[in-house]
Amino acid sequence: MKTSELAAKLGMTIENEVPSKVVNGFKVQLVEMAIGRMKQTALAIVTNSELDKPMQAKIRKANGINGLYIQNVGLASNAAYLPIKKNISAEKFDEKVEKVTKVLNDLGVKDLDYCPFCGSTEALDGVRTIEGANIHVHDACVDKFLEEAEKSLQAHDSGSYSKGIVGAVLGAVLGAIPAAIALFLFSYLIGLLFALIPFASFYFYRKSGAPKTTQAVTVISVLSLALAALMSFGYYSMVDAWIQSGEIVLEAGETFTLTPILLQTVLFAAIGVWVAWNYMYKNTSGAMRKNLSQYKK
């Protein structure tokens, strides 16, 4: 079912291409949100305050087992996203929304009805779609916010990469220690430990104050893979030396080769990079600019 058809069935009107209806003083909006790499239809309720952990627990209880995601929409952690099925009936929809909005009212939370940049409800002359949901703003406030944010990002991007590379190498080496201990002392290849390499590398890179760019994340990813490969060569050389010295005796027909070790360590490191990529990327200036682009007309 198309979103427009679902909106019509649920009695919603469309503003700025986003379906919505008002229930118990809250604008309930129908959005498409990303959960991991999947798209999910959800209800979005944008509030005027942060939804802290105790509040989230009460909202989640009212919503049952269907899940709750908290997003930043104009303010920090102020929007509740509730996944729904596209074949939900109007009755089930109304029941769900009634429960959740009642909880929000009981918590003293209200709908976001002011410009999040200045706090004024007067003469809201603009609409922005943030994380799929509409908020009303002052265009001038948004322009000022974007200008200041870009200046901050430009200042950050002007930093030195050299300190960052040193930090990334140091972090990668420290992050590789647990995997190295397991491999060199106990001959165990533990994939989870290899995932620590890119995380540690990026952590130390960030601490150095170097520009957090997509290029930096790419360098850290390559560095992590290279270090895993280097560990493979080191482990192979160590075991091969033991074999040559007679400290390890292979059984008849048994061979010891580099390829399987190299493939496994690089694969584990690649999985670690894949897991760490989203975390690293969302902290880059490129990701921040992409997020800020939602506020542009």
Short mmCIF file of the C-alpha atoms (twelve columns), coordinates in Angstrom:
data_MODEL
# 
_entry.id   MODEL 
# 
loop_
_atom_site.group_PDB 
_atom_site.id 
_atom_site.type_symbol 
_atom_site.label_atom_id 
_atom_site.label_alt_id 
_atom_site.label_comp_id 
_atom_site.label_asym_id 
_atom_site.label_seq_id 
_atom_site.Cartn_x 
_atom_site.Cartn_y 
_atom_site.Cartn_z 
_atom_site.pdbx_PDB_model_num 
ATOM 1   C CA . MET A 1   0.000  0.000   0.000  1 
ATOM 2   C CA . LYS A 2   1.278  3.445   -0.921 1 
ATOM 3   C CA . THR A 3   1.859  5.962   1.859  1 
ATOM 4   C CA . SER A 4   -0.752 8.304   0.356  1 
ATOM 5   C CA . GLU A 5   -3.338 5.507   0.372  1 
ATOM 6   C CA . LEU A 6   -2.519 4.626   3.979  1 
ATOM 7   C CA . ALA A 7   -2.768 8.297   4.970  1 
ATOM 8   C CA . ALA A 8   -6.232 8.540   3.390  1 
ATOM 9   C CA . LYS A 9   -7.367 5.399   5.208  1 
ATOM 10  C CA . LEU A 10  -6.128 6.807   8.523  1 
ATOM 11  C CA . GLY A 11  -7.844 10.161  8.012  1 
ATOM 12  C CA . MET A 12  -4.681 12.203  7.578  1 
ATOM 13  C CA . THR A 13  -4.134 15.388  5.617  1 
ATOM 14  C CA . ILE A 14  -0.917 16.185  3.755  1 
ATOM 15  C CA . GLU A 15  1.273  19.226  4.470  1 
ATOM 16  C CA . ASN A 16  4.619  19.714  2.753  1 
ATOM 17  C CA . GLU A 17  4.288  16.139  1.397  1 
ATOM 18  C CA . VAL A 18  4.009  14.653  4.931  1 
ATOM 19  C CA . PRO A 19  0.670  13.112  6.092  1 
ATOM 20  C CA . SER A 20  -0.501 14.105  9.575  1 
ATOM 21  C CA . LYS A 21  -3.457 14.428  11.923 1 
ATOM 22  C CA . VAL A 22  -3.891 16.029  15.348 1 
ATOM 23  C CA . VAL A 23  -4.700 13.739  18.283 1 
ATOM 24  C CA . ASN A 24  -4.902 14.957  21.892 1 
ATOM 25  C CA . GLY A 25  -2.983 18.112  20.983 1 
ATOM 26  C CA . PHE A 26  -0.189 16.302  19.125 1 
ATOM 27  C CA . LYS A 27  0.492  16.350  15.408 1 
ATOM 28  C CA . VAL A 28  0.945  12.676  14.540 1 
ATOM 29  C CA . GLN A 29  2.875  12.328  11.273 1 
ATOM 30  C CA . LEU A 30  3.326  9.395   8.916  1 
ATOM 31  C CA . VAL A 31  6.959  8.997   7.859  1 
ATOM 32  C CA . GLU A 32  9.372  6.577   6.223  1 
ATOM 33  C CA . MET A 33  12.327 5.976   8.510  1 
ATOM 34  C CA . ALA A 34  15.530 3.989   8.115  1 
ATOM 35  C CA . ILE A 35  16.080 1.132   10.556 1 
ATOM 36  C CA . GLY A 36  19.544 -0.169  9.785  1 
ATOM 37  C CA . ARG A 37  19.499 -0.636  6.026  1 
ATOM 38  C CA . MET A 38  15.730 -1.129  5.835  1 
ATOM 39  C CA . LYS A 39  12.882 1.358   5.343  1 
ATOM 40  C CA . GLN A 40  10.020 1.260   7.826  1 
ATOM 41  C CA . THR A 41  6.729  3.144   7.945  1 
ATOM 42  C CA . ALA A 42  6.345  4.872   11.298 1 
ATOM 43  C CA . LEU A 43  4.336  7.410   13.252 1 
ATOM 44  C CA . ALA A 44  6.361  10.428  14.318 1 
ATOM 45  C CA . ILE A 45  5.399  12.646  17.231 1 
ATOM 46  C CA . VAL A 46  7.672  15.678  17.641 1 
ATOM 47  C CA . THR A 47  7.608  17.089  21.178 1 
ATOM 48  C CA . ASN A 48  8.857  20.272  22.843 1 
ATOM 49  C CA . SER A 49  11.338 18.593  25.192 1 
ATOM 50  C CA . GLU A 50  13.881 15.805  25.461 1 
ATOM 51  C CA . LEU A 51  12.364 12.367  25.955 1 
ATOM 52  C CA . ASP A 52  14.629 10.877  28.608 1 
ATOM 53  C CA . LYS A 53  14.997 7.188   29.439 1 
ATOM 54  C CA . PRO A 54  12.153 7.016   32.015 1 
ATOM 55  C CA . MET A 55  9.840  8.783   29.546 1 
ATOM 56  C CA . GLN A 56  10.881 6.418   26.775 1 
ATOM 57  C CA . ALA A 57  10.106 3.441   28.990 1 
ATOM 58  C CA . LYS A 58  6.539  4.672   29.543 1 
ATOM 59  C CA . ILE A 59  6.023  5.405   25.851 1 
ATOM 60  C CA . ARG A 60  7.387  1.989   24.947 1 
ATOM 61  C CA . LYS A 61  5.040  0.340   27.433 1 
ATOM 62  C CA . ALA A 62  2.063  2.168   25.908 1 
ATOM 63  C CA . ASN A 63  3.175  1.136   22.418 1 
ATOM 64  C CA . GLY A 64  3.575  -2.522  23.359 1 
ATOM 65  C CA . ILE A 65  6.070  -4.725  21.536 1 
ATOM 66  C CA . ASN A 66  6.148  -2.660  18.347 1 
ATOM 67  C CA . GLY A 67  9.274  -0.691  19.167 1 
ATOM 68  C CA . LEU A 68  10.263 2.914   19.747 1 
ATOM 69  C CA . TYR A 69  12.979 5.016   18.129 1 
ATOM 70  C CA . ILE A 70  14.043 8.437   19.390 1 
ATOM 71  C CA . GLN A 71  15.228 11.065  16.904 1 
ATOM 72  C CA . ASN A 72  16.525 14.630  17.020 1 
ATOM 73  C CA . VAL A 73  14.002 16.836  15.225 1 
ATOM 74  C CA . GLY A 74  14.863 20.464  15.882 1 
ATOM 75  C CA . LEU A 75  15.739 19.599  19.482 1 
ATOM 76  C CA . ALA A 76  17.761 16.801  21.079 1 
ATOM 77  C CA . SER A 77  15.999 13.425  21.457 1 
ATOM 78  C CA . ASN A 78  12.560 15.017  21.261 1 
ATOM 79  C CA . ALA A 79  10.750 12.907  18.652 1 
ATOM 80  C CA . ALA A 80  9.146  9.489   19.148 1 
ATOM 81  C CA . TYR A 81  9.007  7.223   16.089 1 
ATOM 82  C CA . LEU A 82  6.660  4.247   16.351 1 
ATOM 83  C CA . PRO A 83  6.896  1.641   13.552 1 
ATOM 84  C CA . ILE A 84  3.574  0.435   12.121 1 
ATOM 85  C CA . LYS A 85  2.478  -2.051  9.497  1 
ATOM 86  C CA . LYS A 86  1.132  -0.628  6.273  1 
ATOM 87  C CA . ASN A 87  -1.935 -2.829  6.566  1 
ATOM 88  C CA . ILE A 88  -2.829 -1.452  10.013 1 
ATOM 89  C CA . SER A 89  -6.532 -0.787  10.422 1 
ATOM 90  C CA . ALA A 90  -7.832 2.672   11.240 1 
ATOM 91  C CA . GLU A 91  -9.168 1.319   14.542 1 
ATOM 92  C CA . LYS A 92  -5.791 -0.126  15.585 1 
ATOM 93  C CA . PHE A 93  -4.071 3.072   14.499 1 
ATOM 94  C CA . ASP A 94  -6.400 5.261   16.548 1 
ATOM 95  C CA . GLU A 95  -6.013 2.979   19.562 1 
ATOM 96  C CA . LYS A 96  -2.212 3.111   19.356 1 
ATOM 97  C CA . VAL A 97  -2.092 6.891   18.937 1 
ATOM 98  C CA . GLU A 98  -4.605 7.440   21.749 1 
ATOM 99  C CA . LYS A 99  -2.472 5.434   24.199 1 
ATOM 100 C CA . VAL A 100 0.819  7.089   23.276 1 
ATOM 101 C CA . THR A 101 -0.471 10.667  23.230 1 
ATOM 102 C CA . LYS A 102 -2.216 10.119  26.584 1 
ATOM 103 C CA . VAL A 103 1.118  9.029   28.087 1 
ATOM 104 C CA . LEU A 104 2.852  12.097  26.646 1 
ATOM 105 C CA . ASN A 105 0.185  14.377  28.106 1 
ATOM 106 C CA . ASP A 106 0.497  12.625  31.473 1 
ATOM 107 C CA . LEU A 107 4.261  13.260  31.329 1 
ATOM 108 C CA . GLY A 108 3.667  16.982  30.790 1 
ATOM 109 C CA . VAL A 109 5.179  16.851  27.319 1 
ATOM 110 C CA . LYS A 110 3.621  18.980  24.587 1 
ATOM 111 C CA . ASP A 111 3.731  19.169  20.819 1 
ATOM 112 C CA . LEU A 112 6.585  21.231  19.332 1 
ATOM 113 C CA . ASP A 113 4.664  24.380  18.386 1 
ATOM 114 C CA . TYR A 114 7.498  26.926  18.386 1 
ATOM 115 C CA . CYS A 115 10.669 27.648  16.427 1 
ATOM 116 C CA . PRO A 116 13.310 25.401  18.020 1 
ATOM 117 C CA . PHE A 117 16.037 27.956  17.271 1 
ATOM 118 C CA . CYS A 118 14.573 30.954  19.110 1 
ATOM 119 C CA . GLY A 119 11.703 29.515  21.135 1 
ATOM 120 C CA . SER A 120 9.093  31.912  19.726 1 
ATOM 121 C CA . THR A 121 5.655  30.906  18.446 1 
ATOM 122 C CA . GLU A 122 5.197  34.203  16.623 1 
ATOM 123 C CA . ALA A 123 5.049  34.449  12.819 1 
ATOM 124 C CA . LEU A 124 6.412  30.999  11.960 1 
ATOM 125 C CA . ASP A 125 7.044  31.503  8.259  1 
ATOM 126 C CA . GLY A 126 8.874  28.310  7.296  1 
ATOM 127 C CA . VAL A 127 8.497  24.527  7.320  1 
ATOM 128 C CA . ARG A 128 11.381 22.057  7.372  1 
ATOM 129 C CA . THR A 129 11.187 18.275  6.998  1 
ATOM 130 C CA . ILE A 130 13.634 16.759  9.498  1 
ATOM 131 C CA . GLU A 131 14.020 12.976  9.735  1 
ATOM 132 C CA . GLY A 132 10.849 12.758  7.643  1 
ATOM 133 C CA . ALA A 133 8.723  14.906  9.999  1 
ATOM 134 C CA . ASN A 134 7.615  18.530  9.571  1 
ATOM 135 C CA . ILE A 135 8.445  21.319  12.013 1 
ATOM 136 C CA . HIS A 136 7.543  25.010  11.778 1 
ATOM 137 C CA . VAL A 137 10.401 27.494  12.009 1 
ATOM 138 C CA . HIS A 138 11.495 31.028  11.258 1 
ATOM 139 C CA . ASP A 139 13.401 31.023  7.977  1 
ATOM 140 C CA . ALA A 140 15.772 33.693  9.332  1 
ATOM 141 C CA . CYS A 141 16.571 31.556  12.406 1 
ATOM 142 C CA . VAL A 142 17.386 28.557  10.209 1 
ATOM 143 C CA . ASP A 143 19.619 30.643  7.929  1 
ATOM 144 C CA . LYS A 144 21.547 31.968  10.932 1 
ATOM 145 C CA . PHE A 145 21.901 28.473  12.405 1 
ATOM 146 C CA . LEU A 146 23.211 27.018  9.137  1 
ATOM 147 C CA . GLU A 147 25.688 29.875  8.700  1 
ATOM 148 C CA . GLU A 148 27.129 29.373  12.185 1 
ATOM 149 C CA . ALA A 149 27.224 25.594  11.777 1 
ATOM 150 C CA . GLU A 150 29.117 25.863  8.479  1 
ATOM 151 C CA . LYS A 151 31.674 28.223  10.034 1 
ATOM 152 C CA . SER A 152 32.227 25.709  12.825 1 
ATOM 153 C CA . LEU A 153 32.663 22.840  10.371 1 
ATOM 154 C CA . GLN A 154 35.072 24.849  8.210  1 
ATOM 155 C CA . ALA A 155 37.170 25.700  11.262 1 
ATOM 156 C CA . HIS A 156 37.289 22.045  12.190 1 
ATOM 157 C CA . ASP A 157 38.179 20.914  8.673  1 
ATOM 158 C CA . SER A 158 41.184 23.246  8.673  1 
ATOM 159 C CA . GLY A 159 42.971 21.147  11.308 1 
ATOM 160 C CA . SER A 160 46.076 19.034  10.744 1 
ATOM 161 C CA . TYR A 161 45.806 15.498  9.402  1 
ATOM 162 C CA . SER A 162 49.324 14.585  10.564 1 
ATOM 163 C CA . LYS A 163 48.416 14.410  14.257 1 
ATOM 164 C CA . GLY A 164 45.330 12.452  13.312 1 
ATOM 165 C CA . ILE A 165 47.298 9.851   11.370 1 
ATOM 166 C CA . VAL A 166 49.640 9.381   14.347 1 
ATOM 167 C CA . GLY A 167 46.615 8.967   16.617 1 
ATOM 168 C CA . ALA A 168 44.965 6.548   14.179 1 
ATOM 169 C CA . VAL A 169 48.086 4.358   13.990 1 
ATOM 170 C CA . LEU A 170 48.481 4.386   17.780 1 
ATOM 171 C CA . GLY A 171 44.809 3.509   18.234 1 
ATOM 172 C CA . ALA A 172 44.968 0.717   15.668 1 
ATOM 173 C CA . VAL A 173 48.017 -0.827  17.366 1 
ATOM 174 C CA . LEU A 174 46.392 -0.645  20.807 1 
ATOM 175 C CA . GLY A 175 43.128 -1.984  19.414 1 
ATOM 176 C CA . ALA A 176 44.989 -4.898  17.813 1 
ATOM 177 C CA . ILE A 177 46.580 -6.045  21.096 1 
ATOM 178 C CA . PRO A 178 43.672 -8.294  22.243 1 
ATOM 179 C CA . ALA A 179 43.479 -9.965  18.811 1 
ATOM 180 C CA . ALA A 180 47.276 -10.334 18.741 1 
ATOM 181 C CA . ILE A 181 47.339 -11.956 22.202 1 
ATOM 182 C CA . ALA A 182 44.669 -14.457 21.156 1 
ATOM 183 C CA . LEU A 183 46.440 -15.193 17.866 1 
ATOM 184 C CA . PHE A 184 50.124 -15.285 18.868 1 
ATOM 185 C CA . LEU A 185 49.783 -16.804 22.346 1 
ATOM 186 C CA . PHE A 186 46.814 -19.117 21.909 1 
ATOM 187 C CA . SER A 187 46.521 -19.520 18.105 1 
ATOM 188 C CA . TYR A 188 42.895 -18.367 18.158 1 
ATOM 189 C CA . LEU A 189 41.374 -16.180 15.462 1 
ATOM 190 C CA . ILE A 190 38.578 -14.304 17.254 1 
ATOM 191 C CA . GLY A 191 36.649 -12.114 14.852 1 
ATOM 192 C CA . LEU A 192 35.118 -9.847  17.492 1 
ATOM 193 C CA . LEU A 193 38.571 -8.778  18.666 1 
ATOM 194 C CA . PHE A 194 39.528 -7.631  15.172 1 
ATOM 195 C CA . ALA A 195 36.496 -5.309  15.225 1 
ATOM 196 C CA . LEU A 196 38.236 -3.365  18.006 1 
ATOM 197 C CA . ILE A 197 40.943 -2.185  15.618 1 
ATOM 198 C CA . PRO A 198 38.910 0.378   13.597 1 
ATOM 199 C CA . PHE A 199 36.979 1.523   16.682 1 
ATOM 200 C CA . ALA A 200 40.170 2.183   18.653 1 
ATOM 201 C CA . SER A 201 41.865 3.773   15.655 1 
ATOM 202 C CA . PHE A 202 38.994 6.202   15.101 1 
ATOM 203 C CA . TYR A 203 38.740 6.983   18.815 1 
ATOM 204 C CA . PHE A 204 42.374 8.107   18.986 1 
ATOM 205 C CA . TYR A 205 42.019 9.920   15.653 1 
ATOM 206 C CA . ARG A 206 39.116 11.940  17.082 1 
ATOM 207 C CA . LYS A 207 41.045 12.698  20.272 1 
ATOM 208 C CA . SER A 208 43.881 14.197  18.199 1 
ATOM 209 C CA . GLY A 209 41.608 17.016  17.004 1 
ATOM 210 C CA . ALA A 210 42.245 16.209  13.335 1 
ATOM 211 C CA . PRO A 211 39.544 16.857  10.710 1 
ATOM 212 C CA . LYS A 212 36.795 14.237  10.916 1 
ATOM 213 C CA . THR A 213 36.190 13.642  7.229  1 
ATOM 214 C CA . THR A 214 35.088 10.729  5.060  1 
ATOM 215 C CA . GLN A 215 38.649 10.524  3.739  1 
ATOM 216 C CA . ALA A 216 39.892 10.016  7.292  1 
ATOM 217 C CA . VAL A 217 37.419 7.187   7.845  1 
ATOM 218 C CA . THR A 218 38.616 5.573   4.607  1 
ATOM 219 C CA . VAL A 219 42.261 5.817   5.718  1 
ATOM 220 C CA . ILE A 220 41.396 4.272   9.095  1 
ATOM 221 C CA . SER A 221 39.542 1.428   7.369  1 
ATOM 222 C CA . VAL A 222 42.498 0.674   5.082  1 
ATOM 223 C CA . LEU A 223 44.874 0.925   8.044  1 
ATOM 224 C CA . SER A 224 42.810 -1.614  9.996  1 
ATOM 225 C CA . LEU A 225 42.840 -4.081  7.098  1 
ATOM 226 C CA . ALA A 226 46.569 -3.590  6.558  1 
ATOM 227 C CA . LEU A 227 47.313 -4.207  10.228 1 
ATOM 228 C CA . ALA A 228 45.252 -7.417  10.168 1 
ATOM 229 C CA . ALA A 229 47.219 -8.574  7.124  1 
ATOM 230 C CA . LEU A 230 50.508 -7.699  8.879  1 
ATOM 231 C CA . MET A 231 49.456 -9.782  11.883 1 
ATOM 232 C CA . SER A 232 48.796 -12.693 9.514  1 
ATOM 233 C CA . PHE A 233 52.302 -12.467 8.059  1 
ATOM 234 C CA . GLY A 234 53.776 -12.196 11.543 1 
ATOM 235 C CA . TYR A 235 51.886 -15.226 12.827 1 
ATOM 236 C CA . TYR A 236 52.762 -17.248 9.729  1 
ATOM 237 C CA . SER A 237 56.449 -16.344 10.017 1 
ATOM 238 C CA . MET A 238 56.517 -17.278 13.709 1 
ATOM 239 C CA . VAL A 239 54.870 -20.672 13.219 1 
ATOM 240 C CA . ASP A 240 56.913 -21.407 10.098 1 
ATOM 241 C CA . ALA A 241 60.112 -20.691 12.040 1 
ATOM 242 C CA . TRP A 242 59.006 -23.154 14.719 1 
ATOM 243 C CA . ILE A 243 58.322 -25.758 12.050 1 
ATOM 244 C CA . GLN A 244 61.734 -25.241 10.469 1 
ATOM 245 C CA . SER A 245 63.450 -25.511 13.864 1 
ATOM 246 C CA . GLY A 246 61.557 -28.698 14.702 1 
ATOM 247 C CA . GLU A 247 59.679 -27.192 17.651 1 
ATOM 248 C CA . ILE A 248 56.470 -28.028 15.771 1 
ATOM 249 C CA . VAL A 249 56.228 -31.259 13.808 1 
ATOM 250 C CA . LEU A 250 53.525 -31.542 11.172 1 
ATOM 251 C CA . GLU A 251 51.741 -34.823 10.627 1 
ATOM 252 C CA . ALA A 252 52.118 -36.661 7.336  1 
ATOM 253 C CA . GLY A 253 50.346 -34.776 4.560  1 
ATOM 254 C CA . GLU A 254 49.701 -31.735 6.801  1 
ATOM 255 C CA . THR A 255 50.736 -28.331 5.465  1 
ATOM 256 C CA . PHE A 256 50.916 -24.868 6.959  1 
ATOM 257 C CA . THR A 257 50.254 -22.020 4.520  1 
ATOM 258 C CA . LEU A 258 49.722 -18.291 4.761  1 
ATOM 259 C CA . THR A 259 46.607 -17.964 2.601  1 
ATOM 260 C CA . PRO A 260 43.943 -19.286 5.028  1 
ATOM 261 C CA . ILE A 261 45.311 -17.172 7.888  1 
ATOM 262 C CA . LEU A 262 45.523 -14.073 5.714  1 
ATOM 263 C CA . LEU A 263 42.000 -14.518 4.381  1 
ATOM 264 C CA . GLN A 264 40.504 -15.071 7.832  1 
ATOM 265 C CA . THR A 265 42.215 -12.157 9.560  1 
ATOM 266 C CA . VAL A 266 41.429 -9.719  6.747  1 
ATOM 267 C CA . LEU A 267 37.836 -10.982 6.622  1 
ATOM 268 C CA . PHE A 268 37.423 -10.460 10.369 1 
ATOM 269 C CA . ALA A 269 38.960 -7.002  10.090 1 
ATOM 270 C CA . ALA A 270 36.688 -6.195  7.139  1 
ATOM 271 C CA . ILE A 271 33.648 -7.199  9.207  1 
ATOM 272 C CA . GLY A 272 34.945 -4.967  11.988 1 
ATOM 273 C CA . VAL A 273 35.306 -2.067  9.548  1 
ATOM 274 C CA . TRP A 274 31.786 -2.694  8.230  1 
ATOM 275 C CA . VAL A 275 30.383 -2.669  11.761 1 
ATOM 276 C CA . ALA A 276 32.370 0.448   12.715 1 
ATOM 277 C CA . TRP A 277 31.740 2.362   9.473  1 
ATOM 278 C CA . ASN A 278 28.362 3.860   10.440 1 
ATOM 279 C CA . TYR A 279 29.704 4.929   13.831 1 
ATOM 280 C CA . MET A 280 32.763 6.522   12.250 1 
ATOM 281 C CA . TYR A 281 30.923 8.125   9.347  1 
ATOM 282 C CA . LYS A 282 28.202 9.765   11.437 1 
ATOM 283 C CA . ASN A 283 30.954 11.629  13.315 1 
ATOM 284 C CA . THR A 284 32.456 13.107  10.140 1 
ATOM 285 C CA . SER A 285 31.920 16.640  8.896  1 
ATOM 286 C CA . GLY A 286 30.424 15.161  5.716  1 
ATOM 287 C CA . ALA A 287 27.714 13.370  7.685  1 
ATOM 288 C CA . MET A 288 27.086 16.496  9.742  1 
ATOM 289 C CA . ARG A 289 26.681 18.579  6.580  1 
ATOM 290 C CA . LYS A 290 24.321 15.974  5.165  1 
ATOM 291 C CA . ASN A 291 22.240 16.148  8.335  1 
ATOM 292 C CA . LEU A 292 22.244 19.949  8.235  1 
ATOM 293 C CA . SER A 293 21.086 19.889  4.615  1 
ATOM 294 C CA . GLN A 294 17.641 18.855  5.898  1 
ATOM 295 C CA . TYR A 295 17.247 22.390  7.277  1 
ATOM 296 C CA . LYS A 296 17.797 24.002  3.891  1 
ATOM 297 C CA . LYS A 297 14.823 24.939  1.731  1 
# 
